[in-house]
């Protein structure tokens, strides 16, 4: 069912409304799974086997996890219907297709519904890229729980299987940022029978086959990649007992211990069964993760007969904006051995990377070029990390990923096989296809993996610069303090600096004037005001005001979120500093965008608190001037010398070009992998980089008065019935 956490949402581009209308007439409703009783009757189906309920609109494209899971079941002979965004206050909305023979499949959608609804400051978002027309408020808070409860009230005994990113990352006790509290396993609150966690294709077919064979849902305790609830451990073998709900509720150290154990057991080869005890003799049991698909199996999944667009019932609303981000992109791999601490990919897709074959990707690309609205641009070829195409080392295939060491991080593992030849060859084949003008890489590259490649010619980097970037390359150093980078699981700053130099050299060789644009993160655990000032000084030396800045967002089941809640690093159990107050987080973010006059008071306060008054003055190295500006400069991103900042001298490695807003969506269970955080690189598209190199092309962030802008919102209530989500019309 559907899954990329992380906190970056797809844009609702203005072009989305017309993006697929050119091809709409050739994709009738009969090309989709039934969404009404009449459509099921047309197929001669008296009763469906499964009904899939989703918090997203119905888009039958392999970047949407719901499309993959339903098509996989269809390919195994099951009759599947689709209910998209039901009215959670109306039981009739969940019964439009009748009671399914085998069960309901429930997903909140391609994103956690709380990330979809709220900013990091807990302020309500007004749009939803996964809803027709981008309209907000069409799903409840904690959608998987609300939908499941609605089904259970309506169909008392029908099996309910949860999946998708929301259920997958809330499968055991977890910290919920929006209520600032621990929550129980989602099984306990939803009334569902099973969770299919991870990417889901293997486990959902095993579940379907077992139910079709006549097994009761309560007897499905043996399927890898699932979580079930039980009152007896008599038949549960080879398990590890985690700290109980009472223990983790009473002790943050116990929660960190539990999380560390879950992280260690997240490998499909070495992972063990986990048990979490709840009051009144209830146990939640997590079976080991399902094995990742083989290359042939992945190819088969992406060969299924997707309509590759939204359901025609959404035409009048202008379609579903999220499709524009992925319609002309290729998912080339799954899994990620990068292990960024703020990313949930280890918990969802795992560390073992599997890549699709060149033939499969070329076949999909050829079909793409035949679509009426294809303009010659393949927007992305990638996944969680574009330049990962296979396991980090040969032993991962048979012995799993190491429990006690990382593939990347401060220093690459000696066993790491950094090799870009396969990916480079794939990109060459794609750009030679008839009808293809340009192939972009947007889903992110790990620059430390590039630097670990022993190729003396740096072939991949040269071809990336020459053919797959347009003006600017976005990468994600996230920070420049080695202390913070270590907490993030990122490489030291020196590696990023070396990459920038190598990219400059590759551009000179290609005769191009292109730049690196960094993604930066404020307020991550480990970052004090001292580290935030260090980052501000780096921004000063870059010479422009970055717009690609994100406050750390504590989403479920990440190492960083565990740090945020407990104040402990679960990898070492050592204390770690956590910026938690709204004021300090506002100061850390303001320091990165210190050139914005609206941030003056926050920046000054931060510098005084950090003991860095030397950065308040008239010298070119100072961040702000001693006197508060009376009015906003027309172009605050390029301060004049002697007026409170460094002169506008942009380092060539960092482009003074306007960074495109928007980011990667979260990946679905079986959906576009790895969109659980920001992309680490990639051009926007055919016009990306327009204006690169022009002084002042970065515009200052639009600022409201600082105190109001930085005020944290009230925690949202638990569901949409009374929780501030207006029922959709």
XYZ file of C-alpha atoms in Angstrom:
729
model
C 0.000 0.000 0.000
C 1.522 3.383 -0.096
C 4.509 4.768 1.712
C 9.719 9.197 1.155
C 8.604 10.629 5.881
C 10.183 13.304 5.398
C 8.595 16.152 5.399
C 8.831 17.557 1.902
C 5.564 17.840 0.002
C 5.094 17.971 -3.759
C 4.099 21.269 -5.250
C 0.718 21.976 -6.739
C 2.042 23.401 -9.999
C -0.203 25.685 -11.976
C 0.492 23.614 -15.058
C -0.966 20.481 -13.461
C -4.509 21.202 -14.592
C -3.580 20.938 -18.212
C -0.858 18.363 -17.809
C -2.896 15.339 -18.819
C -5.954 16.734 -20.557
C -4.345 16.171 -23.924
C -4.434 12.426 -23.343
C -7.616 12.246 -21.239
C -9.972 10.930 -23.915
C -7.740 7.915 -24.537
C -7.905 6.788 -20.880
C -11.520 5.815 -20.080
C -12.774 4.803 -16.643
C -12.759 1.167 -17.774
C -8.930 1.306 -17.741
C -9.036 1.759 -13.962
C -10.187 -0.518 -11.172
C -13.875 -0.133 -10.238
C -14.687 2.854 -8.045
C -18.487 2.405 -8.099
C -20.873 -0.507 -7.849
C -21.957 0.130 -11.449
C -18.366 -0.193 -12.704
C -17.992 -3.490 -10.831
C -21.271 -4.729 -12.329
C -20.003 -3.907 -15.822
C -17.177 -6.376 -15.197
C -19.639 -8.974 -14.000
C -18.317 -8.863 -10.434
C -21.040 -9.610 -7.901
C -18.599 -9.220 -5.004
C -15.091 -7.811 -4.838
C -12.276 -9.700 -3.148
C -10.655 -6.569 -1.745
C -11.609 -2.925 -1.411
C -8.675 -0.508 -1.179
C -9.422 2.652 0.842
C -6.985 5.545 0.357
C -6.513 9.031 1.743
C -5.198 10.043 -1.694
C -7.138 10.537 -4.884
C -7.029 7.568 -7.258
C -3.998 7.883 -9.525
C -3.082 4.698 -11.394
C 0.616 5.412 -11.760
C 3.514 3.343 -10.331
C 4.764 6.304 -8.299
C 1.636 5.864 -6.161
C 1.816 2.909 -3.801
C -1.927 2.308 -3.994
C -1.622 1.716 -7.746
C 1.152 -0.834 -7.322
C -0.552 -2.837 -4.564
C -3.910 -2.978 -6.349
C -2.358 -3.903 -9.697
C -0.206 -6.586 -8.071
C -3.316 -8.138 -6.520
C -5.133 -7.880 -9.845
C -2.243 -9.667 -11.571
C -2.714 -12.547 -9.107
C -6.354 -12.915 -10.091
C -8.040 -10.924 -7.319
C -10.985 -8.583 -7.886
C -10.064 -5.218 -6.392
C -12.070 -2.028 -6.069
C -10.923 1.452 -5.037
C -12.471 3.998 -2.655
C -10.564 7.278 -2.669
C -10.908 9.866 0.094
C -14.203 8.689 1.614
C -16.212 11.027 3.826
C -15.032 9.891 7.256
C -18.236 11.183 8.870
C -20.494 9.108 6.621
C -20.513 5.291 6.981
C -22.204 4.997 3.587
C -19.053 6.333 1.895
C -17.143 3.250 2.967
C -19.847 0.866 1.735
C -20.240 2.054 -1.864
C -18.659 -1.138 -3.221
C -20.294 -3.445 -0.701
C -18.566 -5.829 1.676
C -15.474 -7.417 0.106
C -15.090 -11.187 0.244
C -11.573 -11.155 1.727
C -10.936 -7.786 3.301
C -10.381 -4.038 3.279
C -6.937 -2.595 2.552
C -6.460 0.806 4.197
C -3.800 3.449 3.586
C -3.569 7.108 4.605
C -1.884 7.767 1.248
C 1.566 8.477 -0.111
C 2.307 10.688 2.917
C 1.650 10.512 6.614
C -1.602 12.442 6.974
C -0.173 14.648 9.727
C 2.806 15.702 7.592
C 0.330 16.294 4.795
C -1.772 18.565 7.015
C 0.714 20.519 9.142
C 3.938 22.454 8.789
C 6.806 21.903 11.206
C 5.344 24.801 13.220
C 2.059 22.845 13.457
C 0.258 25.339 11.287
C -2.468 24.028 8.992
C -1.610 23.644 5.331
C -4.235 24.950 2.945
C -3.639 22.656 -0.001
C -3.081 18.974 -0.709
C -1.265 17.918 -3.868
C -2.749 14.407 -3.630
C -6.329 15.694 -3.862
C -8.190 16.759 -7.036
C -7.508 20.404 -7.713
C -5.090 20.535 -4.794
C -7.963 21.110 -2.367
C -7.115 20.723 1.320
C -9.189 19.062 4.036
C -10.301 15.994 2.111
C -8.848 13.485 4.589
C -8.830 13.313 8.406
C -5.904 13.575 10.783
C -4.445 10.109 11.459
C -6.346 8.929 8.409
C -5.461 5.229 8.668
C -6.957 5.048 12.182
C -10.084 7.024 11.281
C -10.808 5.016 8.121
C -10.233 1.730 9.892
C -12.550 2.676 12.765
C -15.223 3.686 10.261
C -14.948 0.344 8.478
C -15.059 -1.594 11.738
C -18.242 0.174 12.822
C -19.834 -0.642 9.481
C -18.463 -4.141 8.823
C -17.968 -5.864 12.160
C -16.022 -8.953 11.118
C -14.443 -8.153 7.739
C -10.610 -8.320 7.895
C -8.849 -4.963 7.793
C -5.206 -4.745 6.681
C -3.353 -1.470 7.120
C -0.467 -0.396 4.909
C 1.289 2.665 3.587
C 3.764 5.058 5.142
C 1.526 6.080 8.020
C 0.874 2.531 9.218
C 4.355 1.292 8.361
C 6.153 3.872 10.506
C 3.641 3.710 13.358
C 3.603 -0.072 13.606
C 5.030 -0.097 17.145
C 5.013 2.473 19.956
C 6.186 5.774 18.467
C 6.611 9.450 19.250
C 3.912 11.689 17.774
C 5.258 15.207 17.275
C 1.871 16.826 16.750
C 0.559 15.806 20.177
C 4.065 15.793 21.733
C 3.445 12.361 23.224
C 4.029 8.671 22.699
C 1.358 6.743 20.852
C 0.658 3.047 20.898
C 1.041 0.795 17.895
C -1.452 1.868 15.263
C -2.971 -1.614 15.523
C -4.183 -0.777 19.025
C -6.052 2.393 18.025
C -7.332 1.402 14.581
C -9.124 -1.858 15.247
C -7.366 -3.349 12.216
C -6.228 -6.981 12.128
C -2.856 -6.717 10.386
C -0.267 -4.236 9.202
C 1.579 -4.876 5.964
C 4.698 -2.780 6.481
C 7.471 -1.878 4.100
C 7.008 -1.935 0.337
C 4.302 -4.567 0.599
C 4.124 -6.532 -2.661
C 5.284 -9.807 -1.117
C 3.263 -9.658 2.082
C 0.012 -8.504 0.473
C -0.022 -11.441 -1.941
C 0.727 -13.884 0.878
C -2.090 -12.363 2.931
C -4.493 -12.580 -0.002
C -3.591 -16.183 -0.785
C -3.978 -17.227 2.858
C -7.388 -15.572 3.202
C -8.529 -17.048 -0.117
C -7.475 -20.492 1.123
C -9.871 -20.132 4.041
C -7.523 -19.169 6.854
C -8.941 -16.783 9.441
C -7.214 -13.423 9.626
C -6.301 -14.032 13.287
C -4.302 -17.084 12.159
C -2.060 -15.042 9.825
C 0.837 -14.818 12.248
C 3.573 -16.222 10.015
C 3.962 -13.720 7.158
C 7.163 -11.668 6.946
C 6.582 -7.944 6.626
C 3.451 -7.990 8.822
C 2.467 -6.971 12.355
C -0.344 -8.654 14.280
C -2.002 -8.442 17.693
C -2.379 -11.439 20.002
C -3.189 -12.386 23.595
C -0.855 -15.370 23.680
C 2.793 -15.862 22.773
C 2.470 -19.646 22.922
C 2.988 -20.039 19.191
C 5.359 -17.082 18.708
C 8.918 -18.333 18.434
C 12.393 -16.801 18.193
C 11.321 -13.382 19.328
C 12.984 -10.480 21.107
C 10.932 -8.810 23.824
C 11.028 -5.030 23.617
C 10.405 -2.756 26.590
C 6.673 -2.766 27.327
C 4.270 0.093 26.697
C 4.313 0.930 30.406
C 8.111 1.040 30.377
C 8.510 3.274 27.332
C 5.720 5.548 28.594
C 7.517 5.985 31.910
C 11.118 6.253 30.671
C 12.573 8.031 27.671
C 15.689 5.900 28.006
C 13.523 2.785 27.696
C 11.989 4.210 24.534
C 15.445 4.926 23.074
C 16.490 1.364 23.954
C 13.399 -0.002 22.209
C 13.978 2.137 19.133
C 17.620 1.047 18.895
C 16.533 -2.596 18.974
C 13.949 -1.988 16.249
C 16.573 -0.287 14.091
C 19.017 -3.181 14.502
C 16.343 -5.690 13.519
C 15.208 -3.879 10.368
C 17.172 -6.089 7.964
C 15.257 -8.818 6.066
C 18.140 -11.292 6.337
C 19.213 -10.860 9.961
C 16.152 -9.207 11.526
C 14.351 -11.047 14.320
C 10.735 -11.096 15.444
C 9.873 -8.312 17.934
C 7.212 -8.310 20.656
C 5.798 -5.269 22.450
C 3.596 -5.874 25.489
C 0.518 -3.772 26.313
C -1.785 -3.778 29.336
C -4.438 -6.455 29.841
C -2.370 -9.219 28.309
C -2.179 -7.847 24.756
C 0.946 -8.222 22.618
C 1.842 -6.589 19.322
C 4.168 -8.836 17.304
C 6.291 -7.604 14.401
C 7.482 -10.332 12.072
C 10.855 -9.853 10.327
C 10.853 -7.587 7.255
C 9.909 -9.129 3.924
C 12.764 -9.790 1.510
C 13.246 -7.052 -1.102
C 12.075 -7.821 -4.618
C 14.600 -9.225 -7.035
C 15.366 -7.301 -10.206
C 13.086 -9.554 -12.250
C 10.278 -9.095 -9.740
C 10.695 -5.324 -9.785
C 10.609 -5.338 -13.572
C 7.373 -7.339 -13.485
C 5.779 -4.869 -11.062
C 6.562 -1.901 -13.288
C 5.290 -3.767 -16.360
C 1.736 -4.002 -15.017
C -1.014 -2.229 -17.042
C -1.157 1.118 -15.259
C -3.336 3.823 -16.784
C -0.499 6.198 -15.750
C -2.840 9.066 -14.944
C -5.589 10.151 -12.561
C -9.123 8.784 -12.656
C -11.281 10.648 -15.213
C -13.728 11.690 -12.487
C -11.145 14.322 -11.473
C -10.993 16.060 -14.843
C -13.440 18.790 -13.870
C -11.267 19.700 -10.863
C -8.157 19.894 -13.039
C -6.678 16.558 -12.012
C -4.314 15.648 -9.186
C -1.319 18.021 -8.883
C 1.068 15.435 -7.408
C 1.093 13.533 -10.688
C 2.932 16.371 -12.431
C 5.963 15.755 -10.201
C 6.357 12.129 -11.257
C 4.485 11.476 -14.483
C 7.586 11.651 -16.661
C 10.031 10.228 -14.132
C 11.501 6.739 -13.862
C 11.893 4.796 -10.622
C 15.187 2.999 -11.141
C 15.866 1.599 -7.655
C 14.588 0.926 -4.158
C 16.249 0.907 -0.765
C 18.992 3.144 0.565
C 22.200 2.439 2.457
C 22.799 6.151 3.104
C 21.105 6.046 6.535
C 20.475 9.754 7.075
C 19.271 9.987 10.679
C 16.251 12.152 9.801
C 15.004 9.736 7.110
C 12.712 6.728 7.720
C 13.854 4.723 4.692
C 15.664 2.132 6.777
C 12.386 1.361 8.528
C 10.360 1.307 5.308
C 12.426 0.267 2.292
C 15.488 -1.100 4.035
C 19.224 -0.735 3.393
C 19.554 -3.292 0.598
C 19.260 -1.572 -2.784
C 17.626 -3.286 -5.754
C 17.713 -1.734 -9.216
C 15.445 -2.322 -12.179
C 17.016 -3.635 -15.358
C 17.994 -1.301 -18.168
C 15.524 -3.074 -20.454
C 12.624 -2.433 -18.076
C 13.465 1.264 -17.735
C 13.959 1.728 -21.462
C 10.619 0.040 -22.123
C 8.865 2.435 -19.748
C 10.699 5.422 -21.235
C 9.633 4.461 -24.777
C 6.009 4.261 -23.641
C 6.428 7.647 -21.980
C 7.633 9.288 -25.185
C 4.441 8.176 -26.940
C 2.188 10.119 -24.570
C 0.636 13.243 -26.146
C 1.836 15.619 -23.426
C 5.432 14.369 -23.320
C 7.704 17.291 -24.270
C 10.969 15.410 -24.598
C 12.122 15.723 -20.988
C 12.519 12.816 -18.585
C 12.383 14.632 -15.272
C 14.137 12.063 -13.125
C 15.826 8.667 -13.129
C 16.298 7.583 -9.558
C 14.797 6.617 -6.248
C 15.727 7.250 -2.625
C 19.223 8.013 -3.919
C 19.602 8.179 -7.666
C 23.195 6.985 -7.920
C 22.613 3.804 -5.885
C 21.896 0.916 -8.239
C 22.638 -2.165 -6.164
C 23.757 -3.452 -2.766
C 26.558 -1.578 -1.032
C 28.664 -4.738 -1.058
C 28.351 -8.296 -2.322
C 27.697 -9.851 1.077
C 24.462 -7.902 1.601
C 22.682 -10.199 -0.851
C 23.231 -13.269 1.334
C 24.146 -12.019 4.811
C 22.213 -8.772 4.999
C 23.338 -5.283 5.952
C 25.753 -4.993 8.859
C 24.241 -4.327 12.262
C 27.354 -2.776 13.795
C 28.639 -0.562 10.978
C 27.384 1.845 8.334
C 28.017 1.787 4.603
C 28.466 5.564 4.453
C 28.651 8.291 7.066
C 31.733 9.933 8.501
C 33.861 7.482 6.530
C 32.788 4.910 3.895
C 33.041 1.265 4.902
C 36.125 -0.412 3.350
C 33.797 -3.041 1.842
C 31.666 -0.425 0.057
C 31.596 -0.896 -3.697
C 31.270 2.625 -5.096
C 30.719 2.157 -8.805
C 28.727 4.389 -11.159
C 29.291 2.483 -14.392
C 25.864 0.852 -14.464
C 24.007 4.094 -13.750
C 26.110 6.035 -16.250
C 25.397 3.416 -18.900
C 21.664 3.617 -18.174
C 21.611 7.393 -18.546
C 23.476 7.132 -21.856
C 20.892 4.716 -23.238
C 17.990 6.864 -22.113
C 19.274 10.061 -23.646
C 19.763 8.304 -26.979
C 16.098 7.300 -27.222
C 14.167 8.899 -30.111
C 12.010 11.728 -28.821
C 14.074 12.334 -25.688
C 15.667 15.791 -25.556
C 17.053 15.726 -22.033
C 17.277 13.349 -19.086
C 17.449 14.992 -15.668
C 18.542 13.592 -12.331
C 16.341 15.125 -9.636
C 15.827 12.495 -6.955
C 19.174 13.064 -5.365
C 22.751 11.903 -5.502
C 24.931 11.079 -2.521
C 27.950 13.278 -3.104
C 30.039 11.215 -0.664
C 29.310 8.110 -2.749
C 30.456 10.029 -5.839
C 33.686 10.966 -4.083
C 34.210 7.342 -2.968
C 34.168 6.098 -6.567
C 37.777 5.161 -7.460
C 37.312 6.125 -11.128
C 40.211 8.566 -11.745
C 38.359 10.188 -14.664
C 35.218 10.848 -12.599
C 33.185 9.748 -15.604
C 29.831 9.896 -13.872
C 30.352 13.407 -12.527
C 31.550 14.654 -15.922
C 28.504 13.206 -17.679
C 26.177 14.476 -14.957
C 27.481 18.012 -15.499
C 27.445 17.723 -19.273
C 24.041 16.125 -19.804
C 21.823 15.827 -16.719
C 21.859 19.214 -14.965
C 20.340 22.480 -16.125
C 22.010 25.416 -14.434
C 22.097 24.171 -10.882
C 22.650 20.909 -9.056
C 20.869 20.554 -5.749
C 22.644 18.483 -3.143
C 22.013 18.071 0.559
C 24.969 18.747 2.827
C 22.269 19.802 5.367
C 24.811 21.514 7.653
C 28.496 22.427 7.872
C 29.284 21.645 11.504
C 30.939 18.245 11.720
C 29.313 17.729 15.131
C 25.828 18.172 13.670
C 26.697 16.230 10.525
C 27.759 13.263 12.650
C 24.384 13.344 14.432
C 22.657 13.490 11.038
C 24.620 10.539 9.692
C 26.092 12.768 6.978
C 29.729 12.993 5.840
C 32.050 15.721 7.158
C 32.012 19.133 5.530
C 35.368 18.463 3.860
C 33.712 15.829 1.662
C 31.103 18.314 0.473
C 33.758 20.938 -0.227
C 35.757 18.404 -2.247
C 32.637 17.465 -4.210
C 31.965 21.119 -5.046
C 35.507 21.475 -6.378
C 35.116 18.316 -8.444
C 31.797 19.543 -9.840
C 33.393 22.872 -10.772
C 36.106 20.992 -12.623
C 33.530 18.838 -14.422
C 31.694 21.983 -15.517
C 34.851 23.566 -16.841
C 35.529 20.406 -18.837
C 31.988 20.533 -20.244
C 32.244 24.241 -21.029
C 29.259 24.991 -18.794
C 28.583 27.539 -16.065
C 26.590 25.519 -13.545
C 26.438 25.633 -9.784
C 25.797 23.613 -6.675
C 22.818 24.761 -4.596
C 22.769 23.262 -1.080
C 19.791 22.147 0.932
C 20.239 23.225 4.551
C 18.482 22.142 7.739
C 18.096 24.117 10.948
C 17.439 22.961 14.512
C 18.489 19.347 14.065
C 19.441 17.535 17.302
C 23.058 18.324 18.106
C 22.839 21.894 16.820
C 23.332 24.551 19.485
C 23.335 28.255 18.681
C 27.099 27.966 18.205
C 26.648 25.475 15.355
C 23.833 27.575 13.927
C 26.141 30.605 13.843
C 28.791 28.489 12.129
C 26.227 27.669 9.436
C 25.291 31.353 9.131
C 28.945 32.258 8.544
C 29.070 29.653 5.795
C 25.976 31.208 4.204
C 27.659 34.628 4.479
C 30.654 33.353 2.558
C 28.380 31.818 -0.110
C 27.144 35.327 -0.855
C 23.402 34.732 -1.209
C 20.313 34.129 0.891
C 19.253 30.469 0.561
C 15.596 29.650 0.152
C 16.043 25.880 0.431
C 16.039 25.815 4.222
C 14.009 23.407 6.303
C 13.507 23.181 10.033
C 14.002 19.671 11.321
C 10.608 17.919 11.275
C 10.280 15.034 13.798
C 8.325 12.450 11.797
C 7.655 8.934 13.144
C 10.362 6.258 13.282
C 13.548 8.142 12.510
C 16.746 8.230 14.559
C 16.531 12.020 14.706
C 12.970 11.917 16.027
C 14.078 9.526 18.757
C 16.836 12.023 19.639
C 14.313 14.867 19.655
C 11.972 13.094 22.066
C 14.474 11.417 24.384
C 17.525 13.689 24.289
C 19.576 10.538 23.647
C 21.289 9.266 20.538
C 19.882 5.707 20.259
C 23.003 4.568 18.402
C 25.226 5.316 21.411
C 22.730 6.054 24.225
C 24.732 9.228 24.902
C 22.934 12.527 25.663
C 22.578 14.951 22.769
C 21.513 18.594 22.766
C 18.053 19.189 21.264
C 16.754 22.664 20.322
C 13.079 22.433 21.290
C 11.732 25.854 22.175
C 9.936 27.681 19.395
C 12.110 30.727 20.069
C 15.419 28.912 19.702
C 14.268 27.109 16.566
C 13.187 30.461 15.136
C 16.615 31.906 15.917
C 18.457 29.003 14.282
C 16.416 29.338 11.109
C 16.741 33.137 11.088
C 20.531 32.848 11.288
C 20.585 30.944 8.003
C 18.490 33.681 6.389
C 20.064 36.540 8.300
C 19.972 38.875 5.287
C 16.202 39.119 5.491
C 15.529 42.352 7.443
C 12.470 40.736 9.041
C 14.855 38.368 10.849
C 17.017 41.128 12.357
C 15.749 40.897 15.956
C 16.010 37.108 16.025
C 19.511 37.155 14.549
C 20.721 39.769 17.007
C 19.254 37.846 19.943
C 20.902 34.644 18.725
C 24.315 36.270 18.290
C 24.178 37.802 21.761
C 23.144 34.503 23.343
C 25.896 32.671 21.480
C 28.493 35.229 22.601
C 29.188 36.241 18.993
C 28.693 40.009 19.182
C 31.774 40.213 16.945
C 29.362 39.437 14.088
C 27.343 42.591 14.825
C 29.047 45.568 13.230
C 30.119 47.288 10.033
C 32.903 44.933 8.995
C 32.317 42.860 5.881
C 32.466 39.682 7.972
C 29.630 40.827 10.207
C 26.186 39.313 9.732
C 24.143 42.354 10.769
C 24.772 46.011 11.451
C 24.429 47.480 14.961
C 21.338 49.500 14.047
C 18.096 47.795 13.114
C 17.154 48.551 9.499
C 14.253 50.976 9.214
C 12.794 49.359 6.141
C 13.277 46.297 4.040
C 15.800 46.617 1.263
C 14.453 45.944 -2.191
C 16.974 43.145 -2.515
C 17.972 42.012 0.951
C 19.677 38.921 -0.439
C 22.611 41.014 -1.719
C 23.655 43.375 1.120
C 25.920 46.234 0.237
C 29.370 46.425 1.767
C 29.320 48.439 4.954
C 25.560 48.032 5.346
C 25.386 45.069 7.624
C 26.769 42.133 5.732
C 29.333 40.687 3.420
C 29.578 42.055 -0.096
C 27.685 40.115 -2.725
C 30.378 37.754 -3.877
C 28.888 34.396 -4.742
C 31.275 31.487 -4.613
C 31.181 29.658 -7.898
C 30.325 26.406 -6.193
C 27.108 27.921 -4.817
C 24.803 29.463 -7.357
C 23.149 32.810 -6.636
C 20.180 31.468 -8.522
C 16.630 31.231 -7.266
C 16.164 27.771 -5.824
C 12.992 26.164 -6.988
C 10.519 25.588 -4.231
C 8.890 22.250 -3.642
C 10.438 18.900 -3.120
C 10.043 15.207 -3.217
C 6.892 13.505 -2.146
C 6.887 10.608 0.208
C 7.121 7.251 -1.433
C 4.308 4.796 -1.389
C 4.472 1.248 -0.260
C 5.544 -0.016 -3.610
C 5.452 3.547 -4.863
C 8.213 5.835 -6.004
C 10.977 4.916 -3.596
C 12.767 7.181 -1.312
C 10.813 10.316 -1.508
C 10.751 10.497 2.173
C 12.914 13.525 2.544
C 14.301 16.172 0.363
C 15.976 15.286 -2.855
C 19.729 15.507 -2.554
C 20.165 16.878 -6.040
C 18.574 17.401 -9.364
C 17.540 20.077 -11.782
C 13.972 21.272 -11.845
C 13.417 20.476 -15.467
C 14.080 21.991 -18.854
C 14.102 25.547 -17.496
C 15.937 24.879 -14.259
C 18.782 27.223 -13.658
C 17.367 30.047 -15.720
C 19.156 33.100 -14.516
C 21.893 31.155 -12.766
C 24.853 33.342 -12.044
C 22.903 36.580 -11.959
C 23.601 38.563 -8.821
C 20.585 38.770 -6.615
C 18.630 36.033 -8.354
C 17.896 34.520 -4.961
C 15.010 36.485 -3.474
C 14.688 37.039 0.244
C 12.174 34.862 2.024
C 8.869 36.594 2.502
C 8.822 37.573 6.150
C 5.998 38.428 8.458
C 6.698 40.107 11.807
C 9.060 37.766 13.590
C 7.192 37.072 16.843
C 3.988 36.106 15.031
C 5.762 34.179 12.311
C 7.682 32.047 14.750
C 4.849 31.195 17.122
C 4.221 27.439 17.281
C 0.644 26.429 16.648
C -1.488 24.479 19.088
C -1.175 20.697 18.795
C -3.897 19.403 16.455
C -6.521 17.077 17.796
C -6.391 13.389 17.016
C -8.989 13.126 14.289
C -10.832 15.115 11.721
C -14.263 14.973 13.326
C -13.517 17.795 15.785
C -9.879 18.375 15.079
C -9.786 21.395 12.875
C -10.189 19.568 9.555
C -13.223 20.732 7.711
C -15.139 17.944 6.102
C -14.696 17.890 2.367
C -17.645 18.870 0.265
